[in-house]
mmCIF file of C-alpha atoms in Angstrom:
data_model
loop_
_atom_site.group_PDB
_atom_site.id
_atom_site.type_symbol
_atom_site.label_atom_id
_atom_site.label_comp_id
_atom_site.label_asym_id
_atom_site.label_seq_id
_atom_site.Cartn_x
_atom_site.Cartn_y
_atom_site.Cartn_z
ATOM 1 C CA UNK A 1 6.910 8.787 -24.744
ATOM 2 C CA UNK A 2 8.046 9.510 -20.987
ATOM 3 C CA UNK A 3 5.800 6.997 -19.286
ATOM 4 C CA UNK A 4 5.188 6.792 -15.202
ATOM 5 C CA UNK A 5 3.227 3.767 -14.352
ATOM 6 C CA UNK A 6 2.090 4.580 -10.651
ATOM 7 C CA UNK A 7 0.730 1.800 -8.195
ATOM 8 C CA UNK A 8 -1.621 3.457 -5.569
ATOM 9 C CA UNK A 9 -2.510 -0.046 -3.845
ATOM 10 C CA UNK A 10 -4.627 -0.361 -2.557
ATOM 11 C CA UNK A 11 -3.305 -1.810 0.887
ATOM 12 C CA UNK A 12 -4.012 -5.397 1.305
ATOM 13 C CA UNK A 13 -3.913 -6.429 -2.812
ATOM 14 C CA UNK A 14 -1.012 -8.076 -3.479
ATOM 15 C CA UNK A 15 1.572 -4.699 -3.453
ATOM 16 C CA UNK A 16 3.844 -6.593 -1.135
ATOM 17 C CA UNK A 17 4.383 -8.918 -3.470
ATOM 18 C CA UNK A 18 4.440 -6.813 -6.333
ATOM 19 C CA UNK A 19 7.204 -4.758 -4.723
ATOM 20 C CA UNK A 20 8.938 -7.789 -4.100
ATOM 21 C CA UNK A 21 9.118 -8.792 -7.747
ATOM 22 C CA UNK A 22 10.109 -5.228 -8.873
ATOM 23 C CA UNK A 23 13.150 -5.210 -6.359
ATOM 24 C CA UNK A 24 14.524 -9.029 -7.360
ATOM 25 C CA UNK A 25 13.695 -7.834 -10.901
ATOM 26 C CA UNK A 26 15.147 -4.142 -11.518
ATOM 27 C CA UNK A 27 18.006 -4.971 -13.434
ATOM 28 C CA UNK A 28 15.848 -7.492 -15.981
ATOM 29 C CA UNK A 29 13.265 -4.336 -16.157
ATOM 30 C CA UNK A 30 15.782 -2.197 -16.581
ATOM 31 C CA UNK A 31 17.493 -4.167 -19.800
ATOM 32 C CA UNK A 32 13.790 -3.853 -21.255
ATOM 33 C CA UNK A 33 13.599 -0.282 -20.379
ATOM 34 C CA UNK A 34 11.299 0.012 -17.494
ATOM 35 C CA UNK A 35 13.113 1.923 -14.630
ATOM 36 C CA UNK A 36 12.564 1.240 -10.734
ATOM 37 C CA UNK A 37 13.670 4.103 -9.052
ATOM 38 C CA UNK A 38 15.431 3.697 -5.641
ATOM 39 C CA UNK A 39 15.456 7.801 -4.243
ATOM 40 C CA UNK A 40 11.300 7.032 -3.012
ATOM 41 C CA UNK A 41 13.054 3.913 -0.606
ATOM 42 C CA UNK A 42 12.817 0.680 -1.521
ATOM 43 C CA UNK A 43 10.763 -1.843 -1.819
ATOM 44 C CA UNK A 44 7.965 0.539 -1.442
ATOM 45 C CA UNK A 45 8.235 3.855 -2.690
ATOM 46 C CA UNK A 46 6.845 5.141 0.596
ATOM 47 C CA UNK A 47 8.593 8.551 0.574
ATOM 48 C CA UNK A 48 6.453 9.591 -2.435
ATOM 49 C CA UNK A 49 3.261 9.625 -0.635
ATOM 50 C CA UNK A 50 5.117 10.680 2.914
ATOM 51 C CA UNK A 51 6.319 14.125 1.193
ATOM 52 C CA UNK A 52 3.318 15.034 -0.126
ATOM 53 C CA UNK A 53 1.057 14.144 2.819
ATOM 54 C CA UNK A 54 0.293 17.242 4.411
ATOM 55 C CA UNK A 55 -0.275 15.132 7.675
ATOM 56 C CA UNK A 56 2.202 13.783 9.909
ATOM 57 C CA UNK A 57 1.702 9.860 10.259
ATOM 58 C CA UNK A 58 3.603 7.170 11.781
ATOM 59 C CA UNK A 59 6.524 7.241 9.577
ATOM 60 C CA UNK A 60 7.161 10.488 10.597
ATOM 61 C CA UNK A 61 7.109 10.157 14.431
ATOM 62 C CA UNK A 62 9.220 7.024 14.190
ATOM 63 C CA UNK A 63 11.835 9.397 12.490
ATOM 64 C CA UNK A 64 11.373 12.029 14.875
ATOM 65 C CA UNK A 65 9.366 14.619 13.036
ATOM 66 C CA UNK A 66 6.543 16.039 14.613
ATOM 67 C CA UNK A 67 5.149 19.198 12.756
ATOM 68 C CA UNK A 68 5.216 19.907 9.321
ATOM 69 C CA UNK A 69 7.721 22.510 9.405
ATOM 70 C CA UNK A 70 10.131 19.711 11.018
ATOM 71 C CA UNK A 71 8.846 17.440 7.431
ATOM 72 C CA UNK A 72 9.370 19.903 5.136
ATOM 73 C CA UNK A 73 13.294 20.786 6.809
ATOM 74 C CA UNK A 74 13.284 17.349 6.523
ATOM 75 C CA UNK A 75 11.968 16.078 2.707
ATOM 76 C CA UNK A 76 14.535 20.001 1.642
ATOM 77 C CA UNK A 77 15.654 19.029 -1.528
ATOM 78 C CA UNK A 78 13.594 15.302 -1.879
ATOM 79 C CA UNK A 79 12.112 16.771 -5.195
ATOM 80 C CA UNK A 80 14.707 17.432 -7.305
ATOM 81 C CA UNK A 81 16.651 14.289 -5.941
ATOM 82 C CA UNK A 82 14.033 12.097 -6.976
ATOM 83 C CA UNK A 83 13.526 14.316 -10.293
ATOM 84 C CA UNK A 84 17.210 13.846 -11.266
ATOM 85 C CA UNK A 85 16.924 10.325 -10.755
ATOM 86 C CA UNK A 86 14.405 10.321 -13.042
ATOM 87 C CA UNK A 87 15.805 12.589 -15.645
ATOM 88 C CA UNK A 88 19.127 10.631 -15.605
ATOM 89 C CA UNK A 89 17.111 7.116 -16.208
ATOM 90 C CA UNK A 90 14.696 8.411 -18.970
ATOM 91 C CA UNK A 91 17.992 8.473 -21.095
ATOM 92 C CA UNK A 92 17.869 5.338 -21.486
ATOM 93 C CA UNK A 93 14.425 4.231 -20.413
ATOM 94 C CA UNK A 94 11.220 4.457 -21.895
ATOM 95 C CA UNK A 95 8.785 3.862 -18.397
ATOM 96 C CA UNK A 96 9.391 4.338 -14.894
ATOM 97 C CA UNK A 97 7.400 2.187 -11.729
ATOM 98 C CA UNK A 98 6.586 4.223 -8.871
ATOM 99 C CA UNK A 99 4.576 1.673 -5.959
ATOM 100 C CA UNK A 100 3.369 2.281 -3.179
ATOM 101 C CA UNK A 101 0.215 0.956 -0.768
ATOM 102 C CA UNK A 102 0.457 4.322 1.234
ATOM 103 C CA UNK A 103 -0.755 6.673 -1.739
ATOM 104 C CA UNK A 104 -3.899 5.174 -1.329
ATOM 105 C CA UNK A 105 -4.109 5.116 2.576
ATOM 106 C CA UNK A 106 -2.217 8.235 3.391
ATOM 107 C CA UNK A 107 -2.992 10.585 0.626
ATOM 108 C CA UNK A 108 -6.312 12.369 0.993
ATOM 109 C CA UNK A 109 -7.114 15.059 -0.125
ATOM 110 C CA UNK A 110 -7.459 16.292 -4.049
ATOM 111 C CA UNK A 111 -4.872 18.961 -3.239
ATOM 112 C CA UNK A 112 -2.438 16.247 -1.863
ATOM 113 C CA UNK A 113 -3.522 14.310 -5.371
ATOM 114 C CA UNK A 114 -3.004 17.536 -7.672
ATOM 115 C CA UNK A 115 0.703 18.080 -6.042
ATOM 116 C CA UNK A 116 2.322 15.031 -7.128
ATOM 117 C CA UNK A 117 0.661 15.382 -10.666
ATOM 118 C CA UNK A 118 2.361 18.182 -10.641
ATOM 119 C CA UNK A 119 5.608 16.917 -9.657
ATOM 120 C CA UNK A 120 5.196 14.200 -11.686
ATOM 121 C CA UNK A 121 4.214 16.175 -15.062
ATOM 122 C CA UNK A 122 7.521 18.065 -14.613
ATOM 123 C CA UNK A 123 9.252 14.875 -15.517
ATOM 124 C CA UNK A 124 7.139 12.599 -17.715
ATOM 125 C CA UNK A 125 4.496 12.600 -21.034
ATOM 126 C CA UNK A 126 1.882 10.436 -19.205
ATOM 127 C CA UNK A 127 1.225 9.354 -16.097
ATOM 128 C CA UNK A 128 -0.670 6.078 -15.765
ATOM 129 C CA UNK A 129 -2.886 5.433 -12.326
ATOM 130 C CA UNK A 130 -2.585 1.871 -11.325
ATOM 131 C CA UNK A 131 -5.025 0.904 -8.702
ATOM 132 C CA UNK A 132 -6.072 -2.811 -7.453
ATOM 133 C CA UNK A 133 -9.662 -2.877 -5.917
ATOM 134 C CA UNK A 134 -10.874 -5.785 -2.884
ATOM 135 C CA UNK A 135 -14.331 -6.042 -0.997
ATOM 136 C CA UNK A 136 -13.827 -4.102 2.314
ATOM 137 C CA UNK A 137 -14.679 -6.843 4.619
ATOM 138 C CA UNK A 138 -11.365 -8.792 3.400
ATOM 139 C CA UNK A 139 -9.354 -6.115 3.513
ATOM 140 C CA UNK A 140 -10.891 -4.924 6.855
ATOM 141 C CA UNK A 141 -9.854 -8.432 7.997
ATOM 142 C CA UNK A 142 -6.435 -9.325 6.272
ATOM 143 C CA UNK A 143 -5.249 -5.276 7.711
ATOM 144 C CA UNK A 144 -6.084 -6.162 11.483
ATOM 145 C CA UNK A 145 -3.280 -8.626 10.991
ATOM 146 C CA UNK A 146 -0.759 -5.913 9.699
ATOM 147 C CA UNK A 147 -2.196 -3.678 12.358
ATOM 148 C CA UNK A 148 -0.915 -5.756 15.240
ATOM 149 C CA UNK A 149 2.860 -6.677 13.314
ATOM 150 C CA UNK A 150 3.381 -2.851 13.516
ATOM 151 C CA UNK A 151 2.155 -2.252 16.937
ATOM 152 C CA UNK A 152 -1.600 -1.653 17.768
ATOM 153 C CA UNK A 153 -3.635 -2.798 20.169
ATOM 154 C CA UNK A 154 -7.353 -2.430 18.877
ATOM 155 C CA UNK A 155 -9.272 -5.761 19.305
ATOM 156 C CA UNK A 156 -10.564 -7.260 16.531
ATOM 157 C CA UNK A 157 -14.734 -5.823 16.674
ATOM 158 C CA UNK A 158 -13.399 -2.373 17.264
ATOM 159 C CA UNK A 159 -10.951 -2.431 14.215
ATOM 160 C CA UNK A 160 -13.981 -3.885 12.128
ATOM 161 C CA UNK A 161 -16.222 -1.279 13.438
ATOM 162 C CA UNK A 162 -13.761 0.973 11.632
ATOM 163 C CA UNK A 163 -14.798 -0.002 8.024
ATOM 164 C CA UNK A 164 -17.581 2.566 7.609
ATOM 165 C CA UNK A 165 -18.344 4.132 4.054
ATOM 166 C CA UNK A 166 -17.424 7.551 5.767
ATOM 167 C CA UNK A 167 -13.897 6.007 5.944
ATOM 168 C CA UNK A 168 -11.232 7.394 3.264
ATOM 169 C CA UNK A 169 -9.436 3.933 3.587
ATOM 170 C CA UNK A 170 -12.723 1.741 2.567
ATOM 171 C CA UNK A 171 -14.114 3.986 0.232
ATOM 172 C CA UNK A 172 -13.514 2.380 -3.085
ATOM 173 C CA UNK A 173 -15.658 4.803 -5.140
ATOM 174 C CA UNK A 174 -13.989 7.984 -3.279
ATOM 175 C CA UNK A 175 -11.381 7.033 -4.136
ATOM 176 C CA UNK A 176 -11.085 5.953 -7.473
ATOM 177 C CA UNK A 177 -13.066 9.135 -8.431
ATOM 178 C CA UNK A 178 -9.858 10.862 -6.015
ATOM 179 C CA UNK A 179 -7.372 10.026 -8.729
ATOM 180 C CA UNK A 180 -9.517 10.306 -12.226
ATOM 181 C CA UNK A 181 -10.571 12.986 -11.740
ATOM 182 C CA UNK A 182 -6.828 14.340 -11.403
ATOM 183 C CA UNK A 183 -5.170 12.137 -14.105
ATOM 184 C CA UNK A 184 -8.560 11.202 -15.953
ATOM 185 C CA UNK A 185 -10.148 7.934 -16.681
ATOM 186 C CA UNK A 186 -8.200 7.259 -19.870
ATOM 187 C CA UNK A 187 -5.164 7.207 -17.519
ATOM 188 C CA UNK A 188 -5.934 4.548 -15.058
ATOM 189 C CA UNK A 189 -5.950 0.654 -14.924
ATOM 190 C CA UNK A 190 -8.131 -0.285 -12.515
ATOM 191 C CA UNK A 191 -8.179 -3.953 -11.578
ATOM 192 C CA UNK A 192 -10.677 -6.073 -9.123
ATOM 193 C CA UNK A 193 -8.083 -8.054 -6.616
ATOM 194 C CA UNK A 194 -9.446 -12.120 -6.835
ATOM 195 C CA UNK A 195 -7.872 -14.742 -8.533
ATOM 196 C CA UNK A 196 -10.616 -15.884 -11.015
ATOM 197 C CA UNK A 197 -9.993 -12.533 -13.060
ATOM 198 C CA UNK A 198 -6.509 -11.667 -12.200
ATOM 199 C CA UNK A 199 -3.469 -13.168 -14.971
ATOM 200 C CA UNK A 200 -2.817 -16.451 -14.254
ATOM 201 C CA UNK A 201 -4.393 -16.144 -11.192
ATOM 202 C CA UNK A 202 -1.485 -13.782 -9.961
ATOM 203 C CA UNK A 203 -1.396 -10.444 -9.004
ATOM 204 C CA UNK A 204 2.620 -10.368 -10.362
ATOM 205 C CA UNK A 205 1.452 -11.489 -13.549
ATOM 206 C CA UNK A 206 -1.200 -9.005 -13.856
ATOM 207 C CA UNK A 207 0.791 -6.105 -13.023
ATOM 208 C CA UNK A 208 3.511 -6.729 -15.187
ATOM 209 C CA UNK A 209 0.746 -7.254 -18.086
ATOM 210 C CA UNK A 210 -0.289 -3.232 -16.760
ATOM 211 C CA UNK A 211 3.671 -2.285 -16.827
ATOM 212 C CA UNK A 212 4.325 -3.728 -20.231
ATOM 213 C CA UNK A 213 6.877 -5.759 -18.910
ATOM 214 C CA UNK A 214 8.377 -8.604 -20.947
ATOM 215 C CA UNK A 215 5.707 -11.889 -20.249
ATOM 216 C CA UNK A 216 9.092 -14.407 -18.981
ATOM 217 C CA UNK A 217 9.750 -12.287 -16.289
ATOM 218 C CA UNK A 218 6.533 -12.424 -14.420
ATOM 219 C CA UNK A 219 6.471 -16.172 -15.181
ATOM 220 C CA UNK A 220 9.639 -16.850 -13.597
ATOM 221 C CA UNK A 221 9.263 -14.694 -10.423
ATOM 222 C CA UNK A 222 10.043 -15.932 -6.931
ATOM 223 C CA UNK A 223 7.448 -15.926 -4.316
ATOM 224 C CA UNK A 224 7.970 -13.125 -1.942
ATOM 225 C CA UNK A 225 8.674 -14.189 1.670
ATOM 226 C CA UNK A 226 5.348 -14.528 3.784
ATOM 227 C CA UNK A 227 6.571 -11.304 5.638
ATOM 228 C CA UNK A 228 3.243 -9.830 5.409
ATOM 229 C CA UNK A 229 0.426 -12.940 6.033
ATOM 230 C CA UNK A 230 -2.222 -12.910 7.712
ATOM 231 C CA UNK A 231 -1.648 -13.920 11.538
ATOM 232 C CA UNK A 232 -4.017 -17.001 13.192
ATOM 233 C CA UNK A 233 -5.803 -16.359 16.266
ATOM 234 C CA UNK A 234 -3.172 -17.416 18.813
ATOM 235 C CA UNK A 235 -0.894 -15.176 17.226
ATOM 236 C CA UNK A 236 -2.964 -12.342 17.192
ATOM 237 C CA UNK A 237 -3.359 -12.360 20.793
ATOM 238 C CA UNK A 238 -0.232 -12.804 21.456
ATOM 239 C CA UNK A 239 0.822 -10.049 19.324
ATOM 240 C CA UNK A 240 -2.427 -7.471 20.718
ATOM 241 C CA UNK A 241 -0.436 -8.659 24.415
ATOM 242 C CA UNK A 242 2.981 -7.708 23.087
ATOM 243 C CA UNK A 243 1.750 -4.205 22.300
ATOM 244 C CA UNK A 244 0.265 -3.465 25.292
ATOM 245 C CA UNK A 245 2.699 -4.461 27.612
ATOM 246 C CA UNK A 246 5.996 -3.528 25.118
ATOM 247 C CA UNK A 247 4.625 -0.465 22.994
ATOM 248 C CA UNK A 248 6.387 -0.137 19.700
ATOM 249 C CA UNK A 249 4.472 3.023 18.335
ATOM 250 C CA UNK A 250 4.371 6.472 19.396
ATOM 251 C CA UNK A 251 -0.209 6.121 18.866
ATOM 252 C CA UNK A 252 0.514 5.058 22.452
ATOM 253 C CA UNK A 253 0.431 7.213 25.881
ATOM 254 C CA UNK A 254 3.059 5.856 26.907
ATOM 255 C CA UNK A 255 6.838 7.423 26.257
ATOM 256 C CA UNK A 256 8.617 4.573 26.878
ATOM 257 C CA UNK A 257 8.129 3.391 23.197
ATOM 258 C CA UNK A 258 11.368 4.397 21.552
ATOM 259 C CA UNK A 259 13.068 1.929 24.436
ATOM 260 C CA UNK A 260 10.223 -1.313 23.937
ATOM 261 C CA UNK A 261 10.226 -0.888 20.347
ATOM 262 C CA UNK A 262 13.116 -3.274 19.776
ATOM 263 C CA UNK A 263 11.749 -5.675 22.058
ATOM 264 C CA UNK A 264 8.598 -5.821 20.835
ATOM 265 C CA UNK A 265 9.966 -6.377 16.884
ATOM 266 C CA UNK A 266 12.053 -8.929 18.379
ATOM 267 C CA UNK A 267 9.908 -11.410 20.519
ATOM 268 C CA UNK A 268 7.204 -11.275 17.089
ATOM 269 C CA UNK A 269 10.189 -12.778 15.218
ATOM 270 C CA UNK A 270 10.975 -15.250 17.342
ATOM 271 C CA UNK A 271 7.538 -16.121 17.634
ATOM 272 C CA UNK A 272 6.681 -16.766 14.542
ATOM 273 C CA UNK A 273 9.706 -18.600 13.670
ATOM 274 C CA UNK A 274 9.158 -21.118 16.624
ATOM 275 C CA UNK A 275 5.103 -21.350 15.480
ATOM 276 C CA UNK A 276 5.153 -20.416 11.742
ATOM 277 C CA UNK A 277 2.855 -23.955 10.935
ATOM 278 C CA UNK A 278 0.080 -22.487 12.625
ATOM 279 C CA UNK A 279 -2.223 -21.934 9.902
ATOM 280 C CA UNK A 280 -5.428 -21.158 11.388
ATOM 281 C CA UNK A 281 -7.347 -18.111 10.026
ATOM 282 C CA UNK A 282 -8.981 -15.416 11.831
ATOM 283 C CA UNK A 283 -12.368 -15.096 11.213
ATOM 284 C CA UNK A 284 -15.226 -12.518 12.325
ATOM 285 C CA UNK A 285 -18.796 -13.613 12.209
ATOM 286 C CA UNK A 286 -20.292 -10.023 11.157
ATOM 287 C CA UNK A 287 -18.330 -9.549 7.826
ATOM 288 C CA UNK A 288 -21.797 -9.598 5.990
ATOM 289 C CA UNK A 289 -22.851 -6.712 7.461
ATOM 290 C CA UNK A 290 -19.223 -4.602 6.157
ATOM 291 C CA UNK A 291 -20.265 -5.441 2.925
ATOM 292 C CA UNK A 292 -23.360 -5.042 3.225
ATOM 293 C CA UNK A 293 -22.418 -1.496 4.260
ATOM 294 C CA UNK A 294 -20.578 -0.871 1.182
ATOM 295 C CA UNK A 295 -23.202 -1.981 -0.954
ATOM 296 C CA UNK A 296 -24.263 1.421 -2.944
ATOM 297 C CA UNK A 297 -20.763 2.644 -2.814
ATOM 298 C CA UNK A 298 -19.843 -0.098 -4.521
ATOM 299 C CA UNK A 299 -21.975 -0.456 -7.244
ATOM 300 C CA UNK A 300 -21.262 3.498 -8.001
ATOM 301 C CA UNK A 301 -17.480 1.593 -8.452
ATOM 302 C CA UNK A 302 -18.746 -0.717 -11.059
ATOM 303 C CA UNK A 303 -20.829 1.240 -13.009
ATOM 304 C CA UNK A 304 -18.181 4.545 -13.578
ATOM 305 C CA UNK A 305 -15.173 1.778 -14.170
ATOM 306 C CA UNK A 306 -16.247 -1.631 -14.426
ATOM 307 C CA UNK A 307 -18.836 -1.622 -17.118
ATOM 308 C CA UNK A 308 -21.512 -2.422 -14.664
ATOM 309 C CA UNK A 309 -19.862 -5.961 -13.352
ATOM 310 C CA UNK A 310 -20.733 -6.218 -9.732
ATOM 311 C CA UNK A 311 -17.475 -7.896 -8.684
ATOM 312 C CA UNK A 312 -18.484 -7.834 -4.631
#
């Protein structure tokens, strides 16, 4: 059977790494028959969910596409390069990984959903949803970090004040309900994010349990690079004053972007190399009240797909 294990995220649960260990690991996969395909980019499969957005986000603008007729002239052809990919490695493979964070954060709607089932049914027998789940206040809090590496300049209570149930990002329930009931329950493999229940205590190990993948290669992977930790305090205000005054992302007024961009990405490397033993977490006194918030959403969550377990 055709198998396509896609990883929807969510953001802030471990995909990073995940990706990490699928890129230093493609050719072992590959002798075991699991495919990673390299047409959706690489390490994360971000085109996937940037086709069939029907949006235009920042990875559009920072390629120079501003309307959706400029994405489609754009993406011409992206289907059936990706689908003879596919083809081509289903010769000789038995599953294919597909990974990527944004599906959950940039696709939306259940007709953005339905499209890539569609795309994806033209290619494979079943299509398994893989989807890792975290309490909104620590993803809330762990994002404002990888909100100010690509360029924003939101403080820290305004971000927070973002993480309302009304919010397609936060909404666990929404969106798990999003995807089953496109692909259906039986297809997903939905997973709570926190060490006590993940394999070993790894997020690496767990998904290649999910994948099928042979045991001694999620034993022996190699840490991914800490491109993607959470910043401390100091560094967070440095980086928040690094936006402002050198914008890297077109969300800004200000046109002079494309030109600071460079700058900006530069001085945050430096930066961190010179202070990378600063360890200090951010933290935000009002983090009961997010979860609070998310209380009855959540426990819709657990009941549908968790057998009732409140896990936060």
């Amino acid at each position: 059977m055709r198998t396509c294990f896609l990883h929807i995220g969510t953001e802030k649960t471990g995909t990073t790494s995940v990706q990490y260990w699928l890129q230093t690991t493609r050719q072992e996969l590959s002798q075991s028959g699991i495919f990673v395909p390299t047409t959706l980019g690489s390490p994360n499969h971000r085109l996937l969910p940037v086709h069939f957005a029907r949006r235009i986000d920042e990875w559009s603008t920072l390629n120079g596409i501003e309307t959706l007729t400029e994405k489609d002239a754009h993406f011409a052809g992206f289907e059936e390069t990706v689908s003879s990919e596919l083809q081509d490695a289903l010769q000789t493979h038995h599953s294919v990984v597909i990974s990527s964070e944004h599906l959950h954060s940039r696709i939306e709607t259940a007709d953005e959903v339905a499209a890539i089932k569609r795309f994806l049914e033209t290619v494979f027998d079943r299509i398994v949803v893989i989807c890792y789940f975290r309490n909104q206040a620590d993803m809330a809090l762990s994002l404002f970090s990888t909100a100010l590496r690509f360029g924003h300049t939101t403080t820290l209570e305004d971000f927070i004040a973002g993480a309302r149930e009304d919010a397609h990002y936060y909404n666990l329930h929404a969106l798990a309900r999003l995807w089953t009931d496109a692909f259906c329950v039986e297809n997903t493999i939905f997973r709570i994010y926190a060490r006590d229940v993940l394999k070993n205590g790894d997020v690496v190990a767990d998904f290649a349990e999910c994948i099928c993948a042979p045991e001694h290669l999620a034993n022996a992977h190699i840490p991914q690079p800490k491109s993607n930790a959470s910043l401390s305090p100091k560094t967070a205000r440095v980086f928040r004053a690094l936006n402002i005054v050198l914008p890297c992302l077109p969300v800004t007024e200000n046109k002079r972007w494309r030109l600071t961009r460079p700058f900006n990405r530069l001085l945050k490397r430096l930066y961190l190399t010179m202070f990378s033993s600063d360890r200090e977490k951010i933290t935000y006194p009002e983090l009961g009240r997010v979860r609070e918030a998310f209380s009855a959403s959540n426990r819709k969550l657990f009941d549908e797909f968790f057998d009732g377990k409140q896990h936060f």
